[in-house]
PDB file of C-alpha atoms in Angstrom:
ATOM      1  CA  UNK A   1       3.414 -25.348   6.477  1.00  0.00           C
ATOM      2  CA  UNK A   2       0.450 -23.531   3.755  1.00  0.00           C
ATOM      3  CA  UNK A   3       1.236 -20.567   1.556  1.00  0.00           C
ATOM      4  CA  UNK A   4       1.566 -17.238   3.009  1.00  0.00           C
ATOM      5  CA  UNK A   5      -1.458 -15.119   3.371  1.00  0.00           C
ATOM      6  CA  UNK A   6      -1.926 -12.376   0.901  1.00  0.00           C
ATOM      7  CA  UNK A   7      -0.791  -9.885   3.778  1.00  0.00           C
ATOM      8  CA  UNK A   8       2.069 -11.787   4.783  1.00  0.00           C
ATOM      9  CA  UNK A   9       3.285 -12.100   0.806  1.00  0.00           C
ATOM     10  CA  UNK A  10       2.840  -8.554   0.645  1.00  0.00           C
ATOM     11  CA  UNK A  11       4.898  -7.843   3.500  1.00  0.00           C
ATOM     12  CA  UNK A  12       7.829 -10.513   2.249  1.00  0.00           C
ATOM     13  CA  UNK A  13       7.850  -8.658  -1.128  1.00  0.00           C
ATOM     14  CA  UNK A  14       8.509  -5.338   0.628  1.00  0.00           C
ATOM     15  CA  UNK A  15      10.672  -6.160   3.083  1.00  0.00           C
ATOM     16  CA  UNK A  16      12.799  -7.560  -0.045  1.00  0.00           C
ATOM     17  CA  UNK A  17      12.771  -3.934  -1.399  1.00  0.00           C
ATOM     18  CA  UNK A  18      13.056  -1.420   1.550  1.00  0.00           C
ATOM     19  CA  UNK A  19      16.459  -0.050   2.094  1.00  0.00           C
ATOM     20  CA  UNK A  20      16.814  -0.454   5.859  1.00  0.00           C
ATOM     21  CA  UNK A  21      19.094   2.863   6.508  1.00  0.00           C
ATOM     22  CA  UNK A  22      17.495   5.261   4.252  1.00  0.00           C
ATOM     23  CA  UNK A  23      13.932   4.267   3.084  1.00  0.00           C
ATOM     24  CA  UNK A  24      10.943   5.807   2.060  1.00  0.00           C
ATOM     25  CA  UNK A  25       7.807   4.248   2.171  1.00  0.00           C
ATOM     26  CA  UNK A  26       3.840   4.966   1.927  1.00  0.00           C
ATOM     27  CA  UNK A  27       0.911   3.267   3.559  1.00  0.00           C
ATOM     28  CA  UNK A  28      -1.940   4.419   1.187  1.00  0.00           C
ATOM     29  CA  UNK A  29      -4.751   3.183   3.389  1.00  0.00           C
ATOM     30  CA  UNK A  30      -3.807   3.239   7.147  1.00  0.00           C
ATOM     31  CA  UNK A  31      -6.420   1.186   8.378  1.00  0.00           C
ATOM     32  CA  UNK A  32      -5.410  -0.631  11.511  1.00  0.00           C
ATOM     33  CA  UNK A  33      -1.837   0.424  11.034  1.00  0.00           C
ATOM     34  CA  UNK A  34      -0.412  -2.974  10.520  1.00  0.00           C
ATOM     35  CA  UNK A  35       1.285  -2.141   7.188  1.00  0.00           C
ATOM     36  CA  UNK A  36       2.203   1.208   8.662  1.00  0.00           C
ATOM     37  CA  UNK A  37       3.992  -0.856  11.428  1.00  0.00           C
ATOM     38  CA  UNK A  38       5.672  -3.148   9.516  1.00  0.00           C
ATOM     39  CA  UNK A  39       7.172  -0.461   7.120  1.00  0.00           C
ATOM     40  CA  UNK A  40       8.318   1.797  10.276  1.00  0.00           C
ATOM     41  CA  UNK A  41      10.194  -1.250  11.514  1.00  0.00           C
ATOM     42  CA  UNK A  42      11.758  -1.902   8.140  1.00  0.00           C
ATOM     43  CA  UNK A  43      12.867   1.396   7.245  1.00  0.00           C
ATOM     44  CA  UNK A  44      14.367   2.356  10.325  1.00  0.00           C
ATOM     45  CA  UNK A  45      15.219   5.725  12.039  1.00  0.00           C
ATOM     46  CA  UNK A  46      16.580   7.329   9.163  1.00  0.00           C
ATOM     47  CA  UNK A  47      13.918   6.740   6.447  1.00  0.00           C
ATOM     48  CA  UNK A  48      10.346   8.060   6.903  1.00  0.00           C
ATOM     49  CA  UNK A  49       6.678   6.446   6.440  1.00  0.00           C
ATOM     50  CA  UNK A  50       3.677   8.303   4.799  1.00  0.00           C
ATOM     51  CA  UNK A  51       0.406   7.036   5.967  1.00  0.00           C
ATOM     52  CA  UNK A  52      -3.061   8.032   4.539  1.00  0.00           C
ATOM     53  CA  UNK A  53      -6.434   7.087   5.666  1.00  0.00           C
ATOM     54  CA  UNK A  54      -9.688   9.062   4.822  1.00  0.00           C
ATOM     55  CA  UNK A  55     -11.165   8.250   8.821  1.00  0.00           C
ATOM     56  CA  UNK A  56      -9.553   9.721  11.753  1.00  0.00           C
ATOM     57  CA  UNK A  57     -10.570   6.253  13.617  1.00  0.00           C
ATOM     58  CA  UNK A  58      -8.157   4.494  11.369  1.00  0.00           C
ATOM     59  CA  UNK A  59      -5.340   7.013  11.822  1.00  0.00           C
ATOM     60  CA  UNK A  60      -6.044   6.840  15.739  1.00  0.00           C
ATOM     61  CA  UNK A  61      -5.720   2.800  15.695  1.00  0.00           C
ATOM     62  CA  UNK A  62      -2.351   3.126  13.654  1.00  0.00           C
ATOM     63  CA  UNK A  63      -1.009   5.671  16.292  1.00  0.00           C
ATOM     64  CA  UNK A  64      -1.887   3.273  19.023  1.00  0.00           C
ATOM     65  CA  UNK A  65      -0.099   0.359  17.452  1.00  0.00           C
ATOM     66  CA  UNK A  66       2.681   2.642  16.681  1.00  0.00           C
ATOM     67  CA  UNK A  67       2.865   4.040  20.447  1.00  0.00           C
ATOM     68  CA  UNK A  68       2.916   0.032  21.750  1.00  0.00           C
ATOM     69  CA  UNK A  69       6.229  -0.304  19.681  1.00  0.00           C
ATOM     70  CA  UNK A  70       8.199   2.722  21.831  1.00  0.00           C
ATOM     71  CA  UNK A  71      10.938  -0.118  22.410  1.00  0.00           C
ATOM     72  CA  UNK A  72      11.567  -0.573  18.925  1.00  0.00           C
ATOM     73  CA  UNK A  73      13.358   1.557  16.406  1.00  0.00           C
ATOM     74  CA  UNK A  74      10.939   3.254  13.892  1.00  0.00           C
ATOM     75  CA  UNK A  75      11.280   5.478  11.129  1.00  0.00           C
ATOM     76  CA  UNK A  76       9.495   8.519  11.768  1.00  0.00           C
ATOM     77  CA  UNK A  77       5.651   8.469  10.458  1.00  0.00           C
ATOM     78  CA  UNK A  78       3.410  10.972   9.248  1.00  0.00           C
ATOM     79  CA  UNK A  79       0.015  10.208   9.503  1.00  0.00           C
ATOM     80  CA  UNK A  80      -2.165  12.388   7.006  1.00  0.00           C
ATOM     81  CA  UNK A  81      -6.143  12.534   7.204  1.00  0.00           C
ATOM     82  CA  UNK A  82      -6.964  12.479   3.410  1.00  0.00           C
ATOM     83  CA  UNK A  83      -7.682  10.525   0.444  1.00  0.00           C
ATOM     84  CA  UNK A  84      -4.788   8.375  -1.287  1.00  0.00           C
ATOM     85  CA  UNK A  85      -5.543   9.921  -4.277  1.00  0.00           C
ATOM     86  CA  UNK A  86      -4.114  13.219  -3.392  1.00  0.00           C
ATOM     87  CA  UNK A  87      -1.168  11.572  -2.268  1.00  0.00           C
ATOM     88  CA  UNK A  88       1.373  13.248  -4.619  1.00  0.00           C
ATOM     89  CA  UNK A  89       0.254  16.760  -2.710  1.00  0.00           C
ATOM     90  CA  UNK A  90       1.724  15.577   0.487  1.00  0.00           C
ATOM     91  CA  UNK A  91       5.236  13.963  -0.484  1.00  0.00           C
ATOM     92  CA  UNK A  92       8.037  16.545  -0.922  1.00  0.00           C
ATOM     93  CA  UNK A  93       8.858  17.019  -4.312  1.00  0.00           C
ATOM     94  CA  UNK A  94      12.544  15.641  -3.899  1.00  0.00           C
ATOM     95  CA  UNK A  95      11.153  12.119  -3.068  1.00  0.00           C
ATOM     96  CA  UNK A  96       9.000  12.280  -6.196  1.00  0.00           C
ATOM     97  CA  UNK A  97      10.360   8.929  -8.028  1.00  0.00           C
ATOM     98  CA  UNK A  98      12.246   7.900  -4.812  1.00  0.00           C
ATOM     99  CA  UNK A  99       9.649   5.680  -3.067  1.00  0.00           C
ATOM    100  CA  UNK A 100      10.941   2.374  -2.462  1.00  0.00           C
ATOM    101  CA  UNK A 101       7.171   1.082  -1.526  1.00  0.00           C
ATOM    102  CA  UNK A 102       3.676   1.739  -1.604  1.00  0.00           C
ATOM    103  CA  UNK A 103       1.276  -0.218   0.242  1.00  0.00           C
ATOM    104  CA  UNK A 104      -2.584  -0.335  -0.969  1.00  0.00           C
ATOM    105  CA  UNK A 105      -5.044  -2.644   1.702  1.00  0.00           C
ATOM    106  CA  UNK A 106      -8.358  -1.722   0.021  1.00  0.00           C
ATOM    107  CA  UNK A 107     -11.958  -2.743   1.441  1.00  0.00           C
ATOM    108  CA  UNK A 108     -13.022  -1.046   4.403  1.00  0.00           C
ATOM    109  CA  UNK A 109     -11.644  -0.340   8.493  1.00  0.00           C
ATOM    110  CA  UNK A 110     -12.228  -3.472  10.268  1.00  0.00           C
ATOM    111  CA  UNK A 111     -14.862  -2.951  13.158  1.00  0.00           C
ATOM    112  CA  UNK A 112     -15.376   0.757  11.572  1.00  0.00           C
ATOM    113  CA  UNK A 113     -17.979   1.902   9.289  1.00  0.00           C
ATOM    114  CA  UNK A 114     -18.400  -0.899   6.996  1.00  0.00           C
ATOM    115  CA  UNK A 115     -20.179   1.500   4.499  1.00  0.00           C
ATOM    116  CA  UNK A 116     -17.446   3.657   4.155  1.00  0.00           C
ATOM    117  CA  UNK A 117     -15.293   1.542   1.822  1.00  0.00           C
ATOM    118  CA  UNK A 118     -12.212   2.319  -1.172  1.00  0.00           C
ATOM    119  CA  UNK A 119     -13.663   3.469  -4.616  1.00  0.00           C
ATOM    120  CA  UNK A 120     -12.700   2.449  -7.891  1.00  0.00           C
ATOM    121  CA  UNK A 121     -12.348   5.911  -8.878  1.00  0.00           C
ATOM    122  CA  UNK A 122     -10.278   7.284  -6.236  1.00  0.00           C
ATOM    123  CA  UNK A 123      -8.014   4.011  -5.986  1.00  0.00           C
ATOM    124  CA  UNK A 124      -7.157   4.429  -9.716  1.00  0.00           C
ATOM    125  CA  UNK A 125      -6.157   7.717  -9.438  1.00  0.00           C
ATOM    126  CA  UNK A 126      -4.206   7.252  -6.166  1.00  0.00           C
ATOM    127  CA  UNK A 127      -2.522   3.946  -8.101  1.00  0.00           C
ATOM    128  CA  UNK A 128      -1.210   6.451 -11.057  1.00  0.00           C
ATOM    129  CA  UNK A 129       0.133   8.800  -8.805  1.00  0.00           C
ATOM    130  CA  UNK A 130       1.478   5.810  -6.762  1.00  0.00           C
ATOM    131  CA  UNK A 131       3.185   4.778  -9.694  1.00  0.00           C
ATOM    132  CA  UNK A 132       4.604   8.115 -10.536  1.00  0.00           C
ATOM    133  CA  UNK A 133       6.022   8.781  -7.145  1.00  0.00           C
ATOM    134  CA  UNK A 134       7.954   5.215  -6.732  1.00  0.00           C
ATOM    135  CA  UNK A 135      11.516   4.749  -7.736  1.00  0.00           C
ATOM    136  CA  UNK A 136      12.980   2.295 -10.561  1.00  0.00           C
ATOM    137  CA  UNK A 137      12.985  -0.711  -9.090  1.00  0.00           C
ATOM    138  CA  UNK A 138      10.349   0.216  -6.213  1.00  0.00           C
ATOM    139  CA  UNK A 139       7.599  -2.135  -5.942  1.00  0.00           C
ATOM    140  CA  UNK A 140       3.511  -1.370  -5.487  1.00  0.00           C
ATOM    141  CA  UNK A 141       1.595  -3.948  -3.458  1.00  0.00           C
ATOM    142  CA  UNK A 142      -2.454  -3.936  -3.862  1.00  0.00           C
ATOM    143  CA  UNK A 143      -4.443  -6.333  -1.480  1.00  0.00           C
ATOM    144  CA  UNK A 144      -7.871  -6.663  -2.921  1.00  0.00           C
ATOM    145  CA  UNK A 145     -11.036  -7.899  -1.542  1.00  0.00           C
ATOM    146  CA  UNK A 146     -13.503  -8.826  -4.126  1.00  0.00           C
ATOM    147  CA  UNK A 147     -15.954 -10.432  -1.373  1.00  0.00           C
ATOM    148  CA  UNK A 148     -17.859  -7.580   0.293  1.00  0.00           C
ATOM    149  CA  UNK A 149     -20.017  -5.320  -1.519  1.00  0.00           C
ATOM    150  CA  UNK A 150     -18.098  -2.635  -4.140  1.00  0.00           C
ATOM    151  CA  UNK A 151     -15.210  -5.024  -3.988  1.00  0.00           C
ATOM    152  CA  UNK A 152     -15.292  -7.340  -6.991  1.00  0.00           C
ATOM    153  CA  UNK A 153     -15.855  -3.673  -8.997  1.00  0.00           C
ATOM    154  CA  UNK A 154     -12.921  -2.342  -7.732  1.00  0.00           C
ATOM    155  CA  UNK A 155     -10.774  -5.757  -7.859  1.00  0.00           C
ATOM    156  CA  UNK A 156     -11.553  -6.006 -11.411  1.00  0.00           C
ATOM    157  CA  UNK A 157     -10.875  -2.475 -12.172  1.00  0.00           C
ATOM    158  CA  UNK A 158      -7.278  -2.626 -10.471  1.00  0.00           C
ATOM    159  CA  UNK A 159      -6.642  -5.655 -12.050  1.00  0.00           C
ATOM    160  CA  UNK A 160      -7.648  -4.095 -15.723  1.00  0.00           C
ATOM    161  CA  UNK A 161      -5.346  -1.139 -14.654  1.00  0.00           C
ATOM    162  CA  UNK A 162      -2.438  -3.318 -13.641  1.00  0.00           C
ATOM    163  CA  UNK A 163      -2.535  -5.581 -16.724  1.00  0.00           C
ATOM    164  CA  UNK A 164      -2.445  -2.605 -19.188  1.00  0.00           C
ATOM    165  CA  UNK A 165       0.839  -1.124 -17.722  1.00  0.00           C
ATOM    166  CA  UNK A 166       3.333  -1.448 -20.898  1.00  0.00           C
ATOM    167  CA  UNK A 167       6.013  -4.141 -19.833  1.00  0.00           C
ATOM    168  CA  UNK A 168       8.547  -1.771 -20.527  1.00  0.00           C
ATOM    169  CA  UNK A 169       7.770   0.070 -17.641  1.00  0.00           C
ATOM    170  CA  UNK A 170       6.268  -2.177 -15.217  1.00  0.00           C
ATOM    171  CA  UNK A 171       6.096  -5.933 -14.407  1.00  0.00           C
ATOM    172  CA  UNK A 172       2.881  -7.177 -12.562  1.00  0.00           C
ATOM    173  CA  UNK A 173       2.080 -10.401 -10.721  1.00  0.00           C
ATOM    174  CA  UNK A 174      -0.851 -11.695  -9.121  1.00  0.00           C
ATOM    175  CA  UNK A 175      -1.059 -14.022  -5.916  1.00  0.00           C
ATOM    176  CA  UNK A 176      -4.461 -15.838  -5.235  1.00  0.00           C
ATOM    177  CA  UNK A 177      -6.212 -18.585  -4.262  1.00  0.00           C
ATOM    178  CA  UNK A 178      -7.943 -20.353  -7.335  1.00  0.00           C
ATOM    179  CA  UNK A 179     -10.718 -22.212  -5.323  1.00  0.00           C
ATOM    180  CA  UNK A 180     -12.175 -19.121  -3.936  1.00  0.00           C
ATOM    181  CA  UNK A 181     -13.302 -16.088  -6.393  1.00  0.00           C
ATOM    182  CA  UNK A 182     -14.235 -14.010  -3.386  1.00  0.00           C
ATOM    183  CA  UNK A 183     -11.164 -14.766  -1.604  1.00  0.00           C
ATOM    184  CA  UNK A 184      -8.482 -11.802  -0.926  1.00  0.00           C
ATOM    185  CA  UNK A 185      -5.643 -11.288  -3.369  1.00  0.00           C
ATOM    186  CA  UNK A 186      -2.503  -9.641  -4.097  1.00  0.00           C
ATOM    187  CA  UNK A 187      -1.399  -7.552  -7.303  1.00  0.00           C
ATOM    188  CA  UNK A 188       2.370  -6.575  -6.962  1.00  0.00           C
ATOM    189  CA  UNK A 189       3.853  -3.927  -9.596  1.00  0.00           C
ATOM    190  CA  UNK A 190       7.609  -3.369  -9.760  1.00  0.00           C
ATOM    191  CA  UNK A 191       8.468  -0.203 -11.664  1.00  0.00           C
ATOM    192  CA  UNK A 192      11.282  -0.597 -14.588  1.00  0.00           C
ATOM    193  CA  UNK A 193      10.933   2.665 -15.874  1.00  0.00           C
ATOM    194  CA  UNK A 194       9.289   5.966 -16.175  1.00  0.00           C
ATOM    195  CA  UNK A 195       6.363   6.871 -17.897  1.00  0.00           C
ATOM    196  CA  UNK A 196       7.138   8.761 -21.192  1.00  0.00           C
ATOM    197  CA  UNK A 197       5.773  12.142 -21.359  1.00  0.00           C
TER     198      UNK A 197
END
């Protein structure tokens, strides 16, 4: 048996942190809905998942994936057509600092318009907001794709941001295949404390 894929490892880390009775989670990049569905299954009926994407096609695919699971107990999912950089505007104030898990799966929508990709500026804004929305001991996962045009620059920017978080407030790890520099990889961040004002 080999190592887990980066996405499977992200799911493993997330499942270990989510409260199955009253959890709150964000999928910052809905894409085809794989992460949104996993979060909705893990959180259960009494929690909530917020799922963002800038493409209606991605939200439609996510809804189709959720609809196929009608026999499964799922958390309520709010699909939001907007940039993940604006996520803090959509999360109710009483949940700020209480989100257990936030997932980012960067890059582009598979089988979609490949010219639409996540960009470093909006991604870094979203990551800063995400960190502030997280609960203490909450986890942030970021799957990066350096192999497509623009992906390496975004990956470098995200890695630099994660590596400069003070150890007093966060612990950052990386899960990566070392033999292929263009292979997808994962950065996971556990929030240890809130930022100081």
